[in-house]
Short mmCIF file of C-alpha atoms in Angstrom, two decimals:
data_model
loop_
_atom_site.label_atom_id
_atom_site.label_comp_id
_atom_site.label_asym_id
_atom_site.label_seq_id
_atom_site.Cartn_x
_atom_site.Cartn_y
_atom_site.Cartn_z
CA UNK A 1 0.00 -0.04 0.02
CA UNK A 2 1.34 3.39 -1.03
CA UNK A 3 1.40 6.20 1.58
CA UNK A 4 2.65 9.79 1.45
CA UNK A 5 6.11 10.62 2.74
CA UNK A 6 6.18 11.26 6.51
CA UNK A 7 8.91 12.17 8.78
CA UNK A 8 11.27 9.51 10.00
CA UNK A 9 12.40 9.34 13.57
CA UNK A 10 15.84 10.89 13.85
CA UNK A 11 18.46 8.32 14.32
CA UNK A 12 21.43 9.59 16.33
CA UNK A 13 24.56 7.48 16.84
CA UNK A 14 27.01 8.71 19.31
CA UNK A 15 30.65 7.77 19.15
CA UNK A 16 34.18 8.64 20.29
CA UNK A 17 36.31 9.55 17.29
CA UNK A 18 39.89 8.39 16.79
CA UNK A 19 40.69 4.67 16.62
CA UNK A 20 40.75 3.18 13.09
CA UNK A 21 37.91 0.60 12.78
CA UNK A 22 39.01 -2.49 10.94
CA UNK A 23 35.48 -3.65 10.23
CA UNK A 24 33.20 -1.19 8.48
CA UNK A 25 30.23 -3.03 10.01
CA UNK A 26 31.55 -2.36 13.53
CA UNK A 27 29.32 -0.65 16.00
CA UNK A 28 29.54 3.10 15.34
CA UNK A 29 29.32 3.73 19.03
CA UNK A 30 32.65 1.98 19.73
CA UNK A 31 35.02 4.08 21.93
CA UNK A 32 37.82 5.46 19.95
CA UNK A 33 40.86 7.48 20.78
CA UNK A 34 41.83 10.96 20.02
CA UNK A 35 43.72 12.17 17.00
CA UNK A 36 47.61 11.76 16.71
CA UNK A 37 48.19 14.89 18.96
CA UNK A 38 46.58 12.96 21.91
CA UNK A 39 43.72 15.59 22.29
CA UNK A 40 40.28 14.35 22.83
CA UNK A 41 37.90 15.15 20.00
CA UNK A 42 34.89 14.61 21.97
CA UNK A 43 31.45 13.09 20.96
CA UNK A 44 30.67 12.94 17.30
CA UNK A 45 27.11 12.45 16.13
CA UNK A 46 25.63 10.79 13.02
CA UNK A 47 22.08 11.88 12.44
CA UNK A 48 19.72 10.40 9.74
CA UNK A 49 17.42 12.75 7.95
CA UNK A 50 13.91 12.04 6.60
CA UNK A 51 13.33 10.54 3.20
CA UNK A 52 11.57 12.66 0.57
CA UNK A 53 10.60 11.76 -3.01
CA UNK A 54 10.84 13.68 -6.26
CA UNK A 55 7.96 15.94 -5.15
CA UNK A 56 8.62 18.92 -3.02
CA UNK A 57 10.69 18.46 0.04
CA UNK A 58 9.23 19.34 3.53
CA UNK A 59 9.85 22.91 4.64
CA UNK A 60 9.32 25.03 7.70
CA UNK A 61 6.04 26.97 8.01
CA UNK A 62 6.52 30.63 7.09
CA UNK A 63 8.59 32.15 4.37
CA UNK A 64 11.36 33.50 6.71
CA UNK A 65 11.59 30.31 8.82
CA UNK A 66 11.84 28.17 5.65
CA UNK A 67 14.57 30.50 4.31
CA UNK A 68 16.64 30.18 7.55
CA UNK A 69 16.25 26.39 7.48
CA UNK A 70 17.46 26.42 3.88
CA UNK A 71 20.47 28.46 4.84
CA UNK A 72 21.33 26.05 7.63
CA UNK A 73 20.89 23.11 5.19
CA UNK A 74 23.28 24.88 2.70
CA UNK A 75 25.87 25.29 5.31
CA UNK A 76 25.65 21.59 6.20
CA UNK A 77 26.00 20.76 2.47
CA UNK A 78 29.38 22.57 2.44
CA UNK A 79 30.62 21.23 5.78
CA UNK A 80 34.01 21.76 7.21
CA UNK A 81 37.48 20.37 7.37
CA UNK A 82 40.94 20.95 8.99
CA UNK A 83 42.15 22.28 5.70
CA UNK A 84 42.60 26.12 6.15
CA UNK A 85 41.88 26.58 2.44
CA UNK A 86 38.56 24.79 2.56
CA UNK A 87 35.71 27.13 1.49
CA UNK A 88 33.96 27.31 4.96
CA UNK A 89 37.41 28.17 6.60
CA UNK A 90 38.12 31.17 4.26
CA UNK A 91 37.80 34.70 5.66
CA UNK A 92 34.48 36.27 4.69
CA UNK A 93 32.74 32.89 3.95
CA UNK A 94 29.07 33.72 3.88
CA UNK A 95 26.41 30.99 3.19
CA UNK A 96 23.30 33.22 2.81
CA UNK A 97 22.57 35.37 -0.26
CA UNK A 98 24.09 38.84 0.29
CA UNK A 99 21.68 41.73 0.54
CA UNK A 100 23.06 45.27 1.12
CA UNK A 101 20.70 48.10 1.48
CA UNK A 102 21.72 51.78 1.00
CA UNK A 103 19.92 55.07 0.75
CA UNK A 104 20.70 58.38 -0.87
CA UNK A 105 18.99 61.68 -0.23
CA UNK A 106 19.38 65.24 -1.39
CA UNK A 107 21.49 67.40 0.91
CA UNK A 108 19.84 68.90 3.92
CA UNK A 109 16.56 67.10 3.55
CA UNK A 110 17.05 65.54 6.98
CA UNK A 111 19.82 65.85 9.58
CA UNK A 112 22.47 63.23 9.33
CA UNK A 113 22.04 62.40 13.00
CA UNK A 114 19.50 63.47 15.60
CA UNK A 115 19.15 62.95 19.36
CA UNK A 116 15.92 65.09 19.45
CA UNK A 117 12.76 63.11 20.06
CA UNK A 118 10.47 63.13 17.05
CA UNK A 119 13.05 64.16 14.61
CA UNK A 120 13.85 61.70 11.68
CA UNK A 121 17.49 61.55 10.63
CA UNK A 122 19.42 59.98 7.74
CA UNK A 123 20.78 57.48 10.12
CA UNK A 124 17.31 56.35 11.22
CA UNK A 125 16.08 56.11 7.63
CA UNK A 126 18.95 53.96 6.72
CA UNK A 127 18.71 51.74 9.70
CA UNK A 128 14.98 51.12 9.35
CA UNK A 129 15.36 50.49 5.56
CA UNK A 130 17.90 47.80 6.32
CA UNK A 131 16.17 46.35 9.38
CA UNK A 132 12.64 46.23 7.77
CA UNK A 133 13.71 45.61 4.17
CA UNK A 134 16.33 42.83 4.53
CA UNK A 135 14.12 39.75 4.77
CA UNK A 136 11.44 40.80 2.15
CA UNK A 137 14.36 41.74 -0.29
CA UNK A 138 16.08 38.53 0.34
CA UNK A 139 13.03 36.46 -0.23
CA UNK A 140 12.59 38.31 -3.59
CA UNK A 141 16.09 37.46 -4.50
CA UNK A 142 15.83 33.76 -3.51
CA UNK A 143 12.97 33.43 -5.92
CA UNK A 144 15.37 34.57 -8.67
CA UNK A 145 18.33 32.53 -7.47
CA UNK A 146 16.26 29.27 -7.76
CA UNK A 147 15.93 30.09 -11.48
CA UNK A 148 19.45 31.48 -12.09
CA UNK A 149 22.15 30.71 -9.43
CA UNK A 150 24.48 33.40 -10.59
CA UNK A 151 21.90 36.24 -10.47
CA UNK A 152 23.35 39.51 -9.09
CA UNK A 153 23.28 43.20 -9.49
CA UNK A 154 22.11 46.60 -8.03
CA UNK A 155 18.53 48.01 -8.21
CA UNK A 156 17.76 51.63 -7.65
CA UNK A 157 14.27 52.37 -6.41
CA UNK A 158 12.75 55.87 -6.17
CA UNK A 159 10.81 55.99 -2.98
CA UNK A 160 8.33 58.74 -1.91
CA UNK A 161 7.67 58.96 1.85
CA UNK A 162 4.61 60.75 3.09
CA UNK A 163 4.39 63.09 6.00
CA UNK A 164 2.93 60.19 7.99
CA UNK A 165 6.08 58.01 7.46
CA UNK A 166 4.39 55.64 5.07
CA UNK A 167 5.72 55.04 1.59
CA UNK A 168 3.40 56.47 -0.94
CA UNK A 169 5.21 55.33 -4.10
CA UNK A 170 8.18 53.03 -5.01
CA UNK A 171 9.41 52.53 -8.49
CA UNK A 172 12.27 50.85 -10.10
CA UNK A 173 14.48 53.54 -11.68
CA UNK A 174 17.09 51.13 -13.06
CA UNK A 175 18.32 47.59 -12.36
CA UNK A 176 21.41 45.40 -13.19
CA UNK A 177 19.38 42.27 -12.52
CA UNK A 178 18.65 39.99 -15.44
CA UNK A 179 15.37 39.04 -13.80
CA UNK A 180 12.96 42.00 -13.89
CA UNK A 181 10.52 40.08 -11.78
CA UNK A 182 12.99 40.26 -8.84
CA UNK A 183 13.40 44.05 -9.24
CA UNK A 184 9.58 44.43 -9.41
CA UNK A 185 9.29 42.42 -6.15
CA UNK A 186 11.92 44.62 -4.49
CA UNK A 187 9.97 47.75 -5.37
CA UNK A 188 6.68 46.16 -4.19
CA UNK A 189 8.16 45.45 -0.83
CA UNK A 190 9.82 48.88 -0.59
CA UNK A 191 6.35 50.36 -0.85
CA UNK A 192 5.43 48.54 2.38
CA UNK A 193 8.22 50.30 4.47
CA UNK A 194 7.29 52.68 7.13
CA UNK A 195 9.54 55.13 8.84
CA UNK A 196 9.29 56.50 12.37
CA UNK A 197 9.22 59.31 13.55
CA UNK A 198 7.64 60.60 10.26
CA UNK A 199 9.52 63.26 8.33
CA UNK A 200 8.50 66.92 8.66
CA UNK A 201 7.36 66.95 5.01
CA UNK A 202 7.06 64.75 1.98
CA UNK A 203 10.34 63.08 1.45
CA UNK A 204 12.01 61.61 -1.71
CA UNK A 205 14.96 59.18 -1.55
CA UNK A 206 16.90 56.65 -3.64
CA UNK A 207 16.87 53.15 -2.28
CA UNK A 208 19.63 50.98 -3.50
CA UNK A 209 19.57 47.20 -3.03
CA UNK A 210 22.71 45.35 -4.04
CA UNK A 211 22.11 41.53 -4.29
CA UNK A 212 24.71 38.76 -4.89
CA UNK A 213 24.72 35.00 -4.20
CA UNK A 214 26.13 33.46 -1.09
CA UNK A 215 28.98 31.05 -0.96
CA UNK A 216 26.78 27.96 -0.96
CA UNK A 217 23.95 27.24 -3.62
CA UNK A 218 20.41 27.24 -2.23
CA UNK A 219 19.03 23.76 -1.69
CA UNK A 220 16.63 22.61 -4.22
CA UNK A 221 12.93 22.60 -3.55
CA UNK A 222 12.22 19.38 -5.65
CA UNK A 223 14.00 16.75 -7.53
CA UNK A 224 14.19 16.96 -11.32
CA UNK A 225 11.99 14.27 -12.67
CA UNK A 226 13.75 11.28 -14.25
CA UNK A 227 13.06 10.49 -17.85
CA UNK A 228 9.80 12.44 -17.61
CA UNK A 229 8.41 10.02 -15.08
CA UNK A 230 5.81 11.52 -12.70
CA UNK A 231 6.35 11.76 -8.94
CA UNK A 232 5.21 8.59 -7.23
CA UNK A 233 4.27 8.01 -3.50
CA UNK A 234 6.86 6.17 -1.47
CA UNK A 235 6.59 3.74 1.53
CA UNK A 236 8.66 6.09 3.73
CA UNK A 237 8.51 3.90 6.79
CA UNK A 238 9.80 0.79 4.87
CA UNK A 239 12.60 2.83 3.24
CA UNK A 240 13.57 4.57 6.45
CA UNK A 241 13.96 1.22 8.19
CA UNK A 242 15.98 -0.08 5.42
CA UNK A 243 18.34 2.90 5.26
CA UNK A 244 18.68 3.01 8.92
CA UNK A 245 20.74 -0.15 8.82
CA UNK A 246 23.72 1.60 7.28
CA UNK A 247 24.02 4.28 9.93
CA UNK A 248 26.38 1.93 11.83
CA UNK A 249 28.79 1.38 8.95
CA UNK A 250 28.53 4.94 7.94
CA UNK A 251 29.31 6.11 11.47
CA UNK A 252 32.38 3.68 11.61
CA UNK A 253 33.70 5.15 8.33
CA UNK A 254 33.33 8.64 9.77
CA UNK A 255 35.06 7.78 12.94
CA UNK A 256 37.98 6.44 11.05
CA UNK A 257 38.09 9.60 8.86
CA UNK A 258 38.29 11.64 12.01
CA UNK A 259 41.63 10.19 13.00
CA UNK A 260 43.14 12.13 10.00
CA UNK A 261 40.84 15.12 10.01
CA UNK A 262 39.47 15.75 13.47
CA UNK A 263 37.54 18.92 12.22
CA UNK A 264 35.58 16.97 9.59
CA UNK A 265 31.84 17.55 9.70
CA UNK A 266 29.03 18.05 7.18
CA UNK A 267 26.14 16.39 5.34
CA UNK A 268 26.08 13.70 2.78
CA UNK A 269 22.87 13.88 0.65
CA UNK A 270 22.23 10.99 -1.67
CA UNK A 271 19.78 10.70 -4.51
CA UNK A 272 18.46 7.15 -5.26
CA UNK A 273 16.91 6.44 -8.70
CA UNK A 274 15.23 3.03 -9.37
CA UNK A 275 14.25 2.48 -12.98
CA UNK A 276 11.58 0.15 -14.39
CA UNK A 277 13.93 -2.74 -14.58
CA UNK A 278 14.87 -2.42 -10.95
CA UNK A 279 18.29 -1.03 -11.44
CA UNK A 280 19.37 1.32 -8.63
CA UNK A 281 21.58 4.39 -9.08
CA UNK A 282 23.12 6.18 -6.07
CA UNK A 283 24.84 9.55 -6.18
CA UNK A 284 25.73 12.35 -3.92
CA UNK A 285 23.11 15.03 -4.17
CA UNK A 286 23.67 18.79 -3.57
CA UNK A 287 26.18 18.19 -0.68
CA UNK A 288 29.97 18.57 -0.97
CA UNK A 289 31.10 16.60 2.05
CA UNK A 290 34.95 17.15 2.40
CA UNK A 291 35.68 13.35 3.13
CA UNK A 292 35.67 11.42 -0.15
CA UNK A 293 36.11 8.10 1.54
CA UNK A 294 33.15 8.67 3.76
CA UNK A 295 30.98 9.62 0.71
CA UNK A 296 32.00 6.45 -1.12
CA UNK A 297 31.34 4.45 2.07
CA UNK A 298 27.79 5.79 2.29
CA UNK A 299 27.00 5.37 -1.40
CA UNK A 300 28.26 1.86 -1.51
CA UNK A 301 26.28 0.99 1.62
CA UNK A 302 23.07 2.42 0.10
CA UNK A 303 23.73 0.65 -3.25
CA UNK A 304 24.07 -2.69 -1.44
CA UNK A 305 20.59 -2.52 0.07
CA UNK A 306 17.67 -4.18 -1.56
CA UNK A 307 16.10 -0.76 -2.38
CA UNK A 308 14.18 -1.98 -5.48
CA UNK A 309 12.24 -4.51 -3.30
CA UNK A 310 11.15 -1.76 -1.13
CA UNK A 311 9.49 0.16 -4.02
CA UNK A 312 6.72 -1.24 -6.21
CA UNK A 313 7.23 1.25 -8.94
CA UNK A 314 10.08 3.26 -10.34
CA UNK A 315 10.90 6.37 -8.58
CA UNK A 316 13.42 8.68 -7.01
CA UNK A 317 14.09 9.92 -3.43
CA UNK A 318 16.79 11.64 -1.46
CA UNK A 319 18.07 10.87 2.01
CA UNK A 320 20.84 12.47 4.04
CA UNK A 321 23.22 11.80 7.01
CA UNK A 322 24.70 14.58 8.96
CA UNK A 323 28.15 13.96 10.53
CA UNK A 324 29.54 15.80 13.54
CA UNK A 325 28.54 19.41 14.17
CA UNK A 326 29.49 22.81 12.77
CA UNK A 327 32.22 24.82 14.33
CA UNK A 328 30.79 27.88 16.08
CA UNK A 329 30.91 30.88 13.68
CA UNK A 330 33.31 33.63 14.52
CA UNK A 331 31.80 36.49 16.30
CA UNK A 332 30.92 39.33 13.99
CA UNK A 333 32.97 42.46 14.58
CA UNK A 334 31.15 45.30 16.14
CA UNK A 335 30.91 47.98 13.40
CA UNK A 336 31.97 51.49 14.23
CA UNK A 337 29.83 54.49 13.73
CA UNK A 338 28.26 54.52 10.25
CA UNK A 339 29.54 57.61 8.26
CA UNK A 340 26.66 59.06 6.24
CA UNK A 341 26.93 61.41 3.35
CA UNK A 342 24.03 62.53 1.22
CA UNK A 343 26.22 62.48 -1.82
CA UNK A 344 27.57 58.88 -1.62
CA UNK A 345 26.19 55.44 -1.14
CA UNK A 346 26.99 53.45 2.04
CA UNK A 347 27.90 49.78 1.58
CA UNK A 348 30.20 48.80 4.41
CA UNK A 349 27.42 47.28 6.59
CA UNK A 350 26.44 44.07 8.09
CA UNK A 351 24.42 42.12 5.55
CA UNK A 352 21.97 40.14 7.46
CA UNK A 353 20.11 40.44 10.80
CA UNK A 354 20.70 37.76 13.50
CA UNK A 355 18.50 34.80 12.60
CA UNK A 356 17.95 34.32 16.27
CA UNK A 357 15.67 37.34 16.29
CA UNK A 358 11.85 36.65 16.29
CA UNK A 359 10.83 35.63 12.77
CA UNK A 360 7.68 36.69 11.05
CA UNK A 361 5.47 33.73 10.13
#
């Protein structure tokens, strides 16, 4: 009987990393020693994800929450290594799409700074445009990135703010983006901005939104169909139980890899395709796990399973294993006072609000 995909129970295997395991089938929880330096690596985890088919993958409720989860998944797909030249170790590595918001006003329309209550300043306009515009602008951009991964460019929007602080008009003046729909989306969300305290009179300003991709591709929302075959329902429980049997061998391979690279972590996503003859193809999907031998170990273990017998029709699905845990990100530097000038744009800014802030649903 076919059932729709459901969430699988998370399988966590906890092990001590270090000692080479002679048998790939050995218990992944076997105690192991530290690396060659003698330092204890600690507890490494192997977590199995849910299975999803070639329809849409499950996502968090709410556009912002879903985007934050996608960003975390993209970071896992890159992973980490002891190699200082590995992408996630490079200075300035930034997973999320880059969104820089600037403003430009005519001289003396507003004071640059103001400590007086009820007086709007250029500093306040800039801060509010960034704080309230970042997530709407980023979501517009992500729609375009899913169609063109190299999309980038600046968009200048003419904004008219009424005496009540609400935007009365927002129109695209020019854009470098190849996707006009994204620029139109930016203008539509700019029209929803509200500035407080309101300006003393009608205010015109130029809003510049500079967009560029992050250092990791956005995870896909669905699998490309194979040979034009339609999406088919999967027996997720049966597949989950079957795939769960390889977490031990996979964990053993990971524990062995940690002896030579104690900072190794990341995700291995695999795509499994079963054709009408029962032939099974397994390949790494979207992830770029930095341990090639662990990837081979996982792919071989999946390929050895009787996948075809667990499916009564041809189809595709993905499944992932997460190894270890990300290194804590370096603390962001505290920016100095922002220097504003009505004749120049201002681009040396933090690009994204802390994702721990309350998220709109």
